[in-house]
DNA sequence: TTTCCTCTTTGTAATGGTTACAAGTTATTA
DNA sequence: TAATAACTTGTAACCATTACAAAGAGGAAA
């Protein structure tokens, strides 16, 4: 998890203006552990910043993604989720409740000799299934 | 790679009608090594089956995905790609040319002790970067 | 064959996440 | 302060996908 200060320092380093809106998005995302969507970020911040536009959320998130300061997850088919944690880690999506969990994984332990001549820039691992909470709910019913 | 016969046998086994349209989609997908999109399948088959509707492609692909006879790939942010090969393997997407490559990977060698209480149904591995072909093109320029 | 019934295909309309764009606003520099 | 560049906002457009209803195809029973 990256702190807000680290994120804003990185923005300064890249000569990106630290606007009120961007700080709010960064703050929300770095305090969040649920990999929120644009819609979730928008409706949460709209209360504090009523003038906020959804386009600004998109702009900010796309910008930060390009700079590799955050990660966009495509584990959900129809909506992007965002992650302030850029350390390589796996994501588990529960098919029942939709929640996205983090898990540690040593991706570099992969044997990738087949890709010797490829330049690998990003390694993504998604697991899908049922989370413990939903498993126990099923058992109760 | 699954043969057309294997696929149609599996359809019969599941009491799914083997229509002309479905056979064409299956045939195209099982002969394909490029992980085609709906649009690609549609424009290719439209020549042979002029009455073909894009909705039928969607219906067929969604149906086969539910039955786990094919896999939908979400490695591309804005369009689904499809794969008749349901054996667990990794996918590499070239950021330059967009081509999606297969690679072998022993996914079960992962240490997933963090997910002991999770029911894991699907393991997905996506790599992104630059393919050898595009790497050599860059060097030429 | 004829009728009945169910499943399938097709075209069109709707949905929804995302992006393009232009106008207005804010920050920076001189 | 004026000039310039960057940023935000709202709206419209985009586009992959899904919903829906009507038409079509095919199997089973009689
Ligand atoms: Mn994460
Ligand atoms: Mn494949
Ligand atoms: Zn769950
Ligand atoms: Zn390439």
PDB file of N, CA, C and O in Angstrom, chain B residues 2-33:
ATOM      1  N   UNK B   2      -8.493 -28.206 -29.437  1.00  0.00           N
ATOM      2  CA  UNK B   2      -9.550 -29.204 -29.502  1.00  0.00           C
ATOM      3  C   UNK B   2      -9.983 -29.375 -30.958  1.00  0.00           C
ATOM      4  O   UNK B   2     -10.103 -28.411 -31.703  1.00  0.00           O
ATOM      5  N   UNK B   3     -10.218 -30.632 -31.370  1.00  0.00           N
ATOM      6  CA  UNK B   3     -10.688 -30.829 -32.745  1.00  0.00           C
ATOM      7  C   UNK B   3     -12.175 -30.514 -32.826  1.00  0.00           C
ATOM      8  O   UNK B   3     -12.898 -30.507 -31.830  1.00  0.00           O
ATOM      9  N   UNK B   4     -12.603 -30.277 -34.050  1.00  0.00           N
ATOM     10  CA  UNK B   4     -14.014 -29.982 -34.276  1.00  0.00           C
ATOM     11  C   UNK B   4     -14.873 -31.154 -33.829  1.00  0.00           C
ATOM     12  O   UNK B   4     -15.934 -30.983 -33.242  1.00  0.00           O
ATOM     13  N   UNK B   5     -14.375 -32.353 -34.122  1.00  0.00           N
ATOM     14  CA  UNK B   5     -15.151 -33.546 -33.757  1.00  0.00           C
ATOM     15  C   UNK B   5     -15.318 -33.653 -32.236  1.00  0.00           C
ATOM     16  O   UNK B   5     -16.414 -33.908 -31.729  1.00  0.00           O
ATOM     17  N   UNK B   6     -14.234 -33.433 -31.528  1.00  0.00           N
ATOM     18  CA  UNK B   6     -14.320 -33.472 -30.064  1.00  0.00           C
ATOM     19  C   UNK B   6     -15.335 -32.463 -29.552  1.00  0.00           C
ATOM     20  O   UNK B   6     -16.154 -32.758 -28.677  1.00  0.00           O
ATOM     21  N   UNK B   7     -15.286 -31.276 -30.142  1.00  0.00           N
ATOM     22  CA  UNK B   7     -16.200 -30.227 -29.701  1.00  0.00           C
ATOM     23  C   UNK B   7     -17.657 -30.606 -29.978  1.00  0.00           C
ATOM     24  O   UNK B   7     -18.523 -30.488 -29.112  1.00  0.00           O
ATOM     25  N   UNK B   8     -17.898 -31.109 -31.199  1.00  0.00           N
ATOM     26  CA  UNK B   8     -19.294 -31.439 -31.516  1.00  0.00           C
ATOM     27  C   UNK B   8     -19.769 -32.641 -30.717  1.00  0.00           C
ATOM     28  O   UNK B   8     -20.934 -32.722 -30.334  1.00  0.00           O
ATOM     29  N   UNK B   9     -18.864 -33.566 -30.425  1.00  0.00           N
ATOM     30  CA  UNK B   9     -19.235 -34.691 -29.552  1.00  0.00           C
ATOM     31  C   UNK B   9     -19.648 -34.177 -28.170  1.00  0.00           C
ATOM     32  O   UNK B   9     -20.627 -34.640 -27.583  1.00  0.00           O
ATOM     33  N   UNK B  10     -18.883 -33.215 -27.693  1.00  0.00           N
ATOM     34  CA  UNK B  10     -19.214 -32.682 -26.371  1.00  0.00           C
ATOM     35  C   UNK B  10     -20.549 -31.947 -26.391  1.00  0.00           C
ATOM     36  O   UNK B  10     -21.295 -31.982 -25.410  1.00  0.00           O
ATOM     37  N   UNK B  11     -20.836 -31.310 -27.492  1.00  0.00           N
ATOM     38  CA  UNK B  11     -22.144 -30.648 -27.604  1.00  0.00           C
ATOM     39  C   UNK B  11     -23.262 -31.679 -27.566  1.00  0.00           C
ATOM     40  O   UNK B  11     -24.241 -31.526 -26.843  1.00  0.00           O
ATOM     41  N   UNK B  12     -23.090 -32.731 -28.358  1.00  0.00           N
ATOM     42  CA  UNK B  12     -24.099 -33.798 -28.366  1.00  0.00           C
ATOM     43  C   UNK B  12     -24.301 -34.353 -26.967  1.00  0.00           C
ATOM     44  O   UNK B  12     -25.418 -34.578 -26.515  1.00  0.00           O
ATOM     45  N   UNK B  13     -23.178 -34.563 -26.286  1.00  0.00           N
ATOM     46  CA  UNK B  13     -23.229 -35.119 -24.933  1.00  0.00           C
ATOM     47  C   UNK B  13     -24.040 -34.211 -24.002  1.00  0.00           C
ATOM     48  O   UNK B  13     -24.671 -34.664 -23.070  1.00  0.00           O
ATOM     49  N   UNK B  14     -24.000 -32.911 -24.264  1.00  0.00           N
ATOM     50  CA  UNK B  14     -24.744 -31.976 -23.431  1.00  0.00           C
ATOM     51  C   UNK B  14     -26.137 -31.657 -23.974  1.00  0.00           C
ATOM     52  O   UNK B  14     -26.780 -30.711 -23.539  1.00  0.00           O
ATOM     53  N   UNK B  15     -26.555 -32.423 -24.974  1.00  0.00           N
ATOM     54  CA  UNK B  15     -27.882 -32.237 -25.565  1.00  0.00           C
ATOM     55  C   UNK B  15     -28.084 -30.831 -26.136  1.00  0.00           C
ATOM     56  O   UNK B  15     -29.138 -30.231 -25.986  1.00  0.00           O
ATOM     57  N   UNK B  16     -27.029 -30.344 -26.767  1.00  0.00           N
ATOM     58  CA  UNK B  16     -27.127 -29.048 -27.421  1.00  0.00           C
ATOM     59  C   UNK B  16     -27.241 -29.268 -28.925  1.00  0.00           C
ATOM     60  O   UNK B  16     -26.475 -30.034 -29.498  1.00  0.00           O
ATOM     61  N   UNK B  17     -28.201 -28.611 -29.520  1.00  0.00           N
ATOM     62  CA  UNK B  17     -28.416 -28.796 -30.958  1.00  0.00           C
ATOM     63  C   UNK B  17     -27.217 -28.340 -31.770  1.00  0.00           C
ATOM     64  O   UNK B  17     -26.691 -27.259 -31.563  1.00  0.00           O
ATOM     65  N   UNK B  18     -26.829 -29.199 -32.675  1.00  0.00           N
ATOM     66  CA  UNK B  18     -25.677 -28.900 -33.519  1.00  0.00           C
ATOM     67  C   UNK B  18     -26.156 -28.171 -34.767  1.00  0.00           C
ATOM     68  O   UNK B  18     -26.283 -28.762 -35.830  1.00  0.00           O
ATOM     69  N   UNK B  19     -26.374 -26.878 -34.620  1.00  0.00           N
ATOM     70  CA  UNK B  19     -26.848 -26.107 -35.770  1.00  0.00           C
ATOM     71  C   UNK B  19     -25.686 -25.736 -36.689  1.00  0.00           C
ATOM     72  O   UNK B  19     -24.525 -25.820 -36.300  1.00  0.00           O
ATOM     73  N   UNK B  20     -26.066 -25.354 -37.900  1.00  0.00           N
ATOM     74  CA  UNK B  20     -25.067 -24.956 -38.887  1.00  0.00           C
ATOM     75  C   UNK B  20     -24.209 -23.798 -38.358  1.00  0.00           C
ATOM     76  O   UNK B  20     -22.983 -23.820 -38.456  1.00  0.00           O
ATOM     77  N   UNK B  21     -24.875 -22.805 -37.763  1.00  0.00           N
ATOM     78  CA  UNK B  21     -24.153 -21.635 -37.259  1.00  0.00           C
ATOM     79  C   UNK B  21     -23.166 -22.015 -36.152  1.00  0.00           C
ATOM     80  O   UNK B  21     -22.012 -21.574 -36.148  1.00  0.00           O
ATOM     81  N   UNK B  22     -23.638 -22.851 -35.235  1.00  0.00           N
ATOM     82  CA  UNK B  22     -22.758 -23.239 -34.134  1.00  0.00           C
ATOM     83  C   UNK B  22     -21.554 -24.032 -34.619  1.00  0.00           C
ATOM     84  O   UNK B  22     -20.433 -23.845 -34.137  1.00  0.00           O
ATOM     85  N   UNK B  23     -21.814 -24.910 -35.590  1.00  0.00           N
ATOM     86  CA  UNK B  23     -20.699 -25.684 -36.131  1.00  0.00           C
ATOM     87  C   UNK B  23     -19.675 -24.776 -36.786  1.00  0.00           C
ATOM     88  O   UNK B  23     -18.463 -24.978 -36.646  1.00  0.00           O
ATOM     89  N   UNK B  24     -20.158 -23.782 -37.507  1.00  0.00           N
ATOM     90  CA  UNK B  24     -19.239 -22.863 -38.178  1.00  0.00           C
ATOM     91  C   UNK B  24     -18.381 -22.097 -37.167  1.00  0.00           C
ATOM     92  O   UNK B  24     -17.176 -21.939 -37.348  1.00  0.00           O
ATOM     93  N   UNK B  25     -19.016 -21.634 -36.112  1.00  0.00           N
ATOM     94  CA  UNK B  25     -18.271 -20.901 -35.076  1.00  0.00           C
ATOM     95  C   UNK B  25     -17.225 -21.815 -34.444  1.00  0.00           C
ATOM     96  O   UNK B  25     -16.057 -21.443 -34.286  1.00  0.00           O
ATOM     97  N   UNK B  26     -17.657 -23.020 -34.091  1.00  0.00           N
ATOM     98  CA  UNK B  26     -16.733 -23.979 -33.491  1.00  0.00           C
ATOM     99  C   UNK B  26     -15.590 -24.316 -34.430  1.00  0.00           C
ATOM    100  O   UNK B  26     -14.430 -24.362 -34.020  1.00  0.00           O
ATOM    101  N   UNK B  27     -15.928 -24.540 -35.673  1.00  0.00           N
ATOM    102  CA  UNK B  27     -14.915 -24.891 -36.665  1.00  0.00           C
ATOM    103  C   UNK B  27     -13.889 -23.766 -36.785  1.00  0.00           C
ATOM    104  O   UNK B  27     -12.673 -24.001 -36.740  1.00  0.00           O
ATOM    105  N   UNK B  28     -14.401 -22.545 -36.902  1.00  0.00           N
ATOM    106  CA  UNK B  28     -13.489 -21.416 -37.049  1.00  0.00           C
ATOM    107  C   UNK B  28     -12.578 -21.274 -35.837  1.00  0.00           C
ATOM    108  O   UNK B  28     -11.367 -21.100 -35.966  1.00  0.00           O
ATOM    109  N   UNK B  29     -13.179 -21.398 -34.658  1.00  0.00           N
ATOM    110  CA  UNK B  29     -12.408 -21.200 -33.435  1.00  0.00           C
ATOM    111  C   UNK B  29     -11.389 -22.313 -33.223  1.00  0.00           C
ATOM    112  O   UNK B  29     -10.248 -22.051 -32.802  1.00  0.00           O
ATOM    113  N   UNK B  30     -11.763 -23.548 -33.535  1.00  0.00           N
ATOM    114  CA  UNK B  30     -10.823 -24.639 -33.263  1.00  0.00           C
ATOM    115  C   UNK B  30      -9.686 -24.665 -34.283  1.00  0.00           C
ATOM    116  O   UNK B  30      -8.625 -25.205 -34.001  1.00  0.00           O
ATOM    117  N   UNK B  31      -9.900 -24.073 -35.442  1.00  0.00           N
ATOM    118  CA  UNK B  31      -8.819 -23.990 -36.428  1.00  0.00           C
ATOM    119  C   UNK B  31      -7.959 -22.744 -36.238  1.00  0.00           C
ATOM    120  O   UNK B  31      -6.949 -22.576 -36.920  1.00  0.00           O
ATOM    121  N   UNK B  32      -8.383 -21.902 -35.352  1.00  0.00           N
ATOM    122  CA  UNK B  32      -7.729 -20.596 -35.211  1.00  0.00           C
ATOM    123  C   UNK B  32      -6.678 -20.623 -34.115  1.00  0.00           C
ATOM    124  O   UNK B  32      -6.872 -21.252 -33.071  1.00  0.00           O
ATOM    125  N   UNK B  33      -5.573 -19.951 -34.362  1.00  0.00           N
ATOM    126  CA  UNK B  33      -4.531 -19.877 -33.341  1.00  0.00           C
ATOM    127  C   UNK B  33      -4.308 -18.447 -32.885  1.00  0.00           C
ATOM    128  O   UNK B  33      -3.349 -18.141 -32.187  1.00  0.00           O
TER     129      UNK B  33
END
